[in-house]
């Protein structure tokens, strides 16, 4: 290690490739969080109050997403669907897999938040003339999101880190771009050290953006 020579100029030359991969990573992260939330919110309500096939379907989704490796979910979306002659790009496969995983975890996060909110608040909102949807949107969910903010942000960062699995299905996200660059230059240590720093910066960006949104939503 003492004789190791660092060649940072090679990393600098490949920086546009790494940043392009980082942009793909950020895209998939944001889209998977939005899509995951769109499914997770109604799933949490169904898991809390539902019955019948909807309850069993959402329970199956939550159990499968939380108790199987994300790598397995990515492989199913890419190679599994491909075996059924349903061909989708590696980008879409990774996006769908991570959104599926996010929905399962977020559904349980939001359900935990719902358990904290007194049930009387819904009936009170209904007595004021609100529909169930209006009551949930304007009364219940703002309180739930405030309660679950920290685990929600943790899940967002976890989703970002899971995008690195795209490398295994040929996606040029940050890890994929790094793998390609180091395989050409053989400068493994430099590239992965810089990439770790980029992942850290993205995680902090997500946390900062979420905290800013939280303050704007709940400022007094």
mmCIF file of C-alpha atoms in Angstrom:
data_model
loop_
_atom_site.group_PDB
_atom_site.id
_atom_site.type_symbol
_atom_site.label_atom_id
_atom_site.label_comp_id
_atom_site.label_asym_id
_atom_site.label_seq_id
_atom_site.Cartn_x
_atom_site.Cartn_y
_atom_site.Cartn_z
ATOM 1 C CA UNK A 1 0.000 0.000 0.000
ATOM 2 C CA UNK A 2 2.917 2.334 0.690
ATOM 3 C CA UNK A 3 4.071 1.944 -2.915
ATOM 4 C CA UNK A 4 0.624 2.548 -4.381
ATOM 5 C CA UNK A 5 0.539 5.476 -6.802
ATOM 6 C CA UNK A 6 -2.671 7.434 -7.065
ATOM 7 C CA UNK A 7 -3.705 8.686 -10.505
ATOM 8 C CA UNK A 8 -6.507 11.102 -9.833
ATOM 9 C CA UNK A 9 -6.254 12.598 -13.314
ATOM 10 C CA UNK A 10 -7.806 9.419 -14.725
ATOM 11 C CA UNK A 11 -10.787 9.824 -12.409
ATOM 12 C CA UNK A 12 -11.076 13.492 -13.352
ATOM 13 C CA UNK A 13 -11.168 12.586 -17.052
ATOM 14 C CA UNK A 14 -13.967 10.089 -16.382
ATOM 15 C CA UNK A 15 -15.906 12.444 -14.096
ATOM 16 C CA UNK A 16 -18.526 13.313 -16.764
ATOM 17 C CA UNK A 17 -19.358 9.587 -17.029
ATOM 18 C CA UNK A 18 -19.673 9.298 -13.254
ATOM 19 C CA UNK A 19 -21.891 12.375 -13.019
ATOM 20 C CA UNK A 20 -24.058 11.051 -15.845
ATOM 21 C CA UNK A 21 -24.451 7.823 -13.875
ATOM 22 C CA UNK A 22 -25.209 9.818 -10.726
ATOM 23 C CA UNK A 23 -27.983 11.621 -12.597
ATOM 24 C CA UNK A 24 -29.526 8.268 -13.559
ATOM 25 C CA UNK A 25 -29.250 7.181 -9.912
ATOM 26 C CA UNK A 26 -31.008 10.336 -8.738
ATOM 27 C CA UNK A 27 -33.740 9.987 -11.378
ATOM 28 C CA UNK A 28 -34.554 6.415 -10.389
ATOM 29 C CA UNK A 29 -34.479 7.325 -6.702
ATOM 30 C CA UNK A 30 -36.929 10.210 -7.033
ATOM 31 C CA UNK A 31 -39.266 8.382 -9.416
ATOM 32 C CA UNK A 32 -39.287 5.214 -7.307
ATOM 33 C CA UNK A 33 -40.095 7.227 -4.177
ATOM 34 C CA UNK A 34 -42.980 9.054 -5.879
ATOM 35 C CA UNK A 35 -44.378 5.852 -7.404
ATOM 36 C CA UNK A 36 -43.844 3.963 -4.164
ATOM 37 C CA UNK A 37 -45.712 6.617 -2.172
ATOM 38 C CA UNK A 38 -48.590 6.607 -4.671
ATOM 39 C CA UNK A 39 -49.129 2.919 -3.897
ATOM 40 C CA UNK A 40 -48.042 2.936 -0.246
ATOM 41 C CA UNK A 41 -50.560 5.488 1.019
ATOM 42 C CA UNK A 42 -53.701 3.612 -0.094
ATOM 43 C CA UNK A 43 -52.039 0.317 0.849
ATOM 44 C CA UNK A 44 -51.472 1.568 4.395
ATOM 45 C CA UNK A 45 -55.142 2.537 4.715
ATOM 46 C CA UNK A 46 -56.255 -0.846 3.367
ATOM 47 C CA UNK A 47 -53.884 -2.655 5.713
ATOM 48 C CA UNK A 48 -55.258 -0.605 8.594
ATOM 49 C CA UNK A 49 -58.978 -0.805 7.885
ATOM 50 C CA UNK A 50 -59.551 -3.011 4.852
ATOM 51 C CA UNK A 51 -60.763 -6.544 4.357
ATOM 52 C CA UNK A 52 -61.324 -9.022 1.573
ATOM 53 C CA UNK A 53 -59.136 -9.417 -1.491
ATOM 54 C CA UNK A 54 -57.696 -5.887 -1.254
ATOM 55 C CA UNK A 55 -56.364 -6.587 2.217
ATOM 56 C CA UNK A 56 -54.849 -9.913 1.197
ATOM 57 C CA UNK A 57 -53.326 -8.443 -1.962
ATOM 58 C CA UNK A 58 -51.674 -5.549 -0.119
ATOM 59 C CA UNK A 59 -50.499 -7.914 2.621
ATOM 60 C CA UNK A 60 -48.935 -10.167 -0.012
ATOM 61 C CA UNK A 61 -47.211 -7.145 -1.591
ATOM 62 C CA UNK A 62 -45.819 -5.967 1.742
ATOM 63 C CA UNK A 63 -44.618 -9.415 2.779
ATOM 64 C CA UNK A 64 -42.981 -10.176 -0.564
ATOM 65 C CA UNK A 65 -41.230 -6.818 -0.889
ATOM 66 C CA UNK A 66 -39.948 -6.821 2.697
ATOM 67 C CA UNK A 67 -38.871 -10.458 2.939
ATOM 68 C CA UNK A 68 -37.065 -11.047 -0.343
ATOM 69 C CA UNK A 69 -33.768 -9.475 -1.463
ATOM 70 C CA UNK A 70 -34.037 -6.387 -3.639
ATOM 71 C CA UNK A 71 -31.599 -8.119 -5.995
ATOM 72 C CA UNK A 72 -34.168 -10.901 -6.439
ATOM 73 C CA UNK A 73 -36.830 -8.314 -7.281
ATOM 74 C CA UNK A 74 -34.570 -6.642 -9.858
ATOM 75 C CA UNK A 75 -33.748 -10.004 -11.453
ATOM 76 C CA UNK A 76 -37.434 -10.951 -11.649
ATOM 77 C CA UNK A 77 -38.288 -7.678 -13.383
ATOM 78 C CA UNK A 78 -35.446 -7.944 -15.882
ATOM 79 C CA UNK A 79 -34.581 -11.601 -16.468
ATOM 80 C CA UNK A 80 -37.870 -13.115 -15.278
ATOM 81 C CA UNK A 81 -40.062 -10.970 -17.508
ATOM 82 C CA UNK A 82 -37.551 -11.437 -20.321
ATOM 83 C CA UNK A 83 -38.001 -15.204 -20.054
ATOM 84 C CA UNK A 84 -41.733 -14.596 -20.558
ATOM 85 C CA UNK A 85 -40.895 -12.545 -23.674
ATOM 86 C CA UNK A 86 -41.837 -9.325 -21.901
ATOM 87 C CA UNK A 87 -38.776 -7.271 -22.658
ATOM 88 C CA UNK A 88 -38.193 -4.036 -20.773
ATOM 89 C CA UNK A 89 -35.083 -1.912 -20.478
ATOM 90 C CA UNK A 90 -32.740 -2.254 -17.533
ATOM 91 C CA UNK A 91 -33.734 1.291 -16.500
ATOM 92 C CA UNK A 92 -37.415 0.385 -16.269
ATOM 93 C CA UNK A 93 -36.692 -2.951 -14.596
ATOM 94 C CA UNK A 94 -34.679 -1.297 -11.827
ATOM 95 C CA UNK A 95 -37.227 1.510 -11.454
ATOM 96 C CA UNK A 96 -40.164 -0.898 -11.148
ATOM 97 C CA UNK A 97 -38.313 -3.185 -8.730
ATOM 98 C CA UNK A 98 -37.252 -0.380 -6.398
ATOM 99 C CA UNK A 99 -40.682 1.279 -6.578
ATOM 100 C CA UNK A 100 -42.240 -2.094 -5.692
ATOM 101 C CA UNK A 101 -39.858 -2.421 -2.754
ATOM 102 C CA UNK A 102 -40.460 1.167 -1.639
ATOM 103 C CA UNK A 103 -44.223 0.682 -1.689
ATOM 104 C CA UNK A 104 -44.003 -2.311 0.636
ATOM 105 C CA UNK A 105 -41.752 -0.619 3.163
ATOM 106 C CA UNK A 106 -43.518 2.739 3.004
ATOM 107 C CA UNK A 107 -46.917 1.114 3.439
ATOM 108 C CA UNK A 108 -45.780 -0.225 6.798
ATOM 109 C CA UNK A 109 -44.151 3.094 7.704
ATOM 110 C CA UNK A 110 -47.382 4.986 6.999
ATOM 111 C CA UNK A 111 -49.475 2.327 8.725
ATOM 112 C CA UNK A 112 -47.357 2.822 11.830
ATOM 113 C CA UNK A 113 -48.077 6.537 11.600
ATOM 114 C CA UNK A 114 -51.801 5.895 11.250
ATOM 115 C CA UNK A 115 -51.746 3.879 14.461
ATOM 116 C CA UNK A 116 -50.546 6.968 16.333
ATOM 117 C CA UNK A 117 -53.375 9.219 15.126
ATOM 118 C CA UNK A 118 -56.550 8.994 17.271
ATOM 119 C CA UNK A 119 -59.414 7.472 15.296
ATOM 120 C CA UNK A 120 -61.756 10.170 16.585
ATOM 121 C CA UNK A 121 -60.078 12.705 14.299
ATOM 122 C CA UNK A 122 -61.589 11.073 11.218
ATOM 123 C CA UNK A 123 -65.095 11.089 12.682
ATOM 124 C CA UNK A 124 -64.638 14.702 13.794
ATOM 125 C CA UNK A 125 -63.564 15.744 10.298
ATOM 126 C CA UNK A 126 -66.539 13.885 8.812
ATOM 127 C CA UNK A 127 -68.886 15.676 11.208
ATOM 128 C CA UNK A 128 -67.580 18.977 9.814
ATOM 129 C CA UNK A 129 -68.765 17.996 6.352
ATOM 130 C CA UNK A 130 -65.568 16.529 4.911
ATOM 131 C CA UNK A 131 -65.574 13.389 2.823
ATOM 132 C CA UNK A 132 -63.313 10.531 3.903
ATOM 133 C CA UNK A 133 -60.824 11.467 1.192
ATOM 134 C CA UNK A 134 -60.804 15.142 2.202
ATOM 135 C CA UNK A 135 -60.393 14.238 5.865
ATOM 136 C CA UNK A 136 -57.476 11.962 5.118
ATOM 137 C CA UNK A 137 -55.797 14.495 2.835
ATOM 138 C CA UNK A 138 -56.211 17.601 4.984
ATOM 139 C CA UNK A 139 -56.354 16.229 8.537
ATOM 140 C CA UNK A 140 -54.911 12.736 8.865
ATOM 141 C CA UNK A 141 -52.058 12.498 6.374
ATOM 142 C CA UNK A 142 -50.252 15.751 7.363
ATOM 143 C CA UNK A 143 -50.036 14.400 10.916
ATOM 144 C CA UNK A 144 -48.965 10.949 9.736
ATOM 145 C CA UNK A 145 -46.180 12.360 7.579
ATOM 146 C CA UNK A 146 -44.903 14.425 10.492
ATOM 147 C CA UNK A 147 -44.732 11.301 12.658
ATOM 148 C CA UNK A 148 -43.023 9.079 10.075
ATOM 149 C CA UNK A 149 -40.682 11.682 8.588
ATOM 150 C CA UNK A 150 -37.403 10.163 9.822
ATOM 151 C CA UNK A 151 -38.087 6.536 8.783
ATOM 152 C CA UNK A 152 -39.453 7.846 5.485
ATOM 153 C CA UNK A 153 -36.185 9.670 4.750
ATOM 154 C CA UNK A 154 -34.222 6.581 5.739
ATOM 155 C CA UNK A 155 -36.220 4.605 3.178
ATOM 156 C CA UNK A 156 -35.505 7.239 0.508
ATOM 157 C CA UNK A 157 -31.760 6.945 1.121
ATOM 158 C CA UNK A 158 -32.050 3.150 1.143
ATOM 159 C CA UNK A 159 -33.815 3.322 -2.232
ATOM 160 C CA UNK A 160 -30.980 5.437 -3.605
ATOM 161 C CA UNK A 161 -28.386 2.912 -2.445
ATOM 162 C CA UNK A 162 -30.399 0.059 -3.961
ATOM 163 C CA UNK A 163 -30.065 1.622 -7.407
ATOM 164 C CA UNK A 164 -26.497 0.290 -7.399
ATOM 165 C CA UNK A 165 -28.007 -3.126 -8.180
ATOM 166 C CA UNK A 166 -28.729 -1.790 -11.652
ATOM 167 C CA UNK A 167 -25.074 -2.459 -12.437
ATOM 168 C CA UNK A 168 -25.885 -6.191 -12.437
ATOM 169 C CA UNK A 169 -28.410 -5.822 -15.273
ATOM 170 C CA UNK A 170 -26.268 -3.522 -17.398
ATOM 171 C CA UNK A 171 -27.614 -0.172 -16.245
ATOM 172 C CA UNK A 172 -25.139 2.703 -16.365
ATOM 173 C CA UNK A 173 -26.182 4.291 -13.108
ATOM 174 C CA UNK A 174 -23.440 5.505 -10.764
ATOM 175 C CA UNK A 175 -22.091 2.072 -9.832
ATOM 176 C CA UNK A 176 -22.415 0.828 -13.403
ATOM 177 C CA UNK A 177 -20.550 3.842 -14.756
ATOM 178 C CA UNK A 178 -17.874 3.375 -12.102
ATOM 179 C CA UNK A 179 -17.501 -0.319 -12.877
ATOM 180 C CA UNK A 180 -17.041 0.432 -16.563
ATOM 181 C CA UNK A 181 -14.540 3.242 -15.961
ATOM 182 C CA UNK A 182 -12.369 1.223 -13.590
ATOM 183 C CA UNK A 183 -12.448 -1.839 -15.862
ATOM 184 C CA UNK A 184 -10.925 0.276 -18.621
ATOM 185 C CA UNK A 185 -8.353 2.101 -16.474
ATOM 186 C CA UNK A 186 -7.711 -0.588 -13.804
ATOM 187 C CA UNK A 187 -7.743 2.167 -11.145
ATOM 188 C CA UNK A 188 -10.198 0.486 -8.791
ATOM 189 C CA UNK A 189 -9.348 2.263 -5.538
ATOM 190 C CA UNK A 190 -9.528 5.795 -6.921
ATOM 191 C CA UNK A 191 -12.798 5.274 -8.757
ATOM 192 C CA UNK A 192 -14.652 3.558 -5.944
ATOM 193 C CA UNK A 193 -13.386 6.074 -3.397
ATOM 194 C CA UNK A 194 -14.735 8.949 -5.491
ATOM 195 C CA UNK A 195 -17.978 7.067 -6.135
ATOM 196 C CA UNK A 196 -18.475 6.514 -2.407
ATOM 197 C CA UNK A 197 -18.123 10.270 -1.966
ATOM 198 C CA UNK A 198 -20.735 10.900 -4.671
ATOM 199 C CA UNK A 199 -23.174 8.475 -3.029
ATOM 200 C CA UNK A 200 -22.626 10.260 0.272
ATOM 201 C CA UNK A 201 -23.296 13.627 -1.382
ATOM 202 C CA UNK A 202 -26.515 12.337 -2.971
ATOM 203 C CA UNK A 203 -27.691 10.962 0.385
ATOM 204 C CA UNK A 204 -27.066 14.327 2.033
ATOM 205 C CA UNK A 205 -28.852 16.076 -0.843
ATOM 206 C CA UNK A 206 -31.907 13.862 -0.312
ATOM 207 C CA UNK A 207 -31.863 14.510 3.437
ATOM 208 C CA UNK A 208 -31.474 18.263 2.965
ATOM 209 C CA UNK A 209 -34.260 18.420 0.369
ATOM 210 C CA UNK A 210 -36.574 16.418 2.602
ATOM 211 C CA UNK A 211 -35.833 18.557 5.650
ATOM 212 C CA UNK A 212 -36.469 21.719 3.630
ATOM 213 C CA UNK A 213 -39.782 20.324 2.400
ATOM 214 C CA UNK A 214 -40.699 19.348 5.956
ATOM 215 C CA UNK A 215 -40.018 22.858 7.247
ATOM 216 C CA UNK A 216 -42.065 24.437 4.460
ATOM 217 C CA UNK A 217 -44.975 22.076 5.130
ATOM 218 C CA UNK A 218 -45.022 22.538 8.897
ATOM 219 C CA UNK A 219 -43.764 26.062 9.415
ATOM 220 C CA UNK A 220 -45.817 28.116 11.802
#
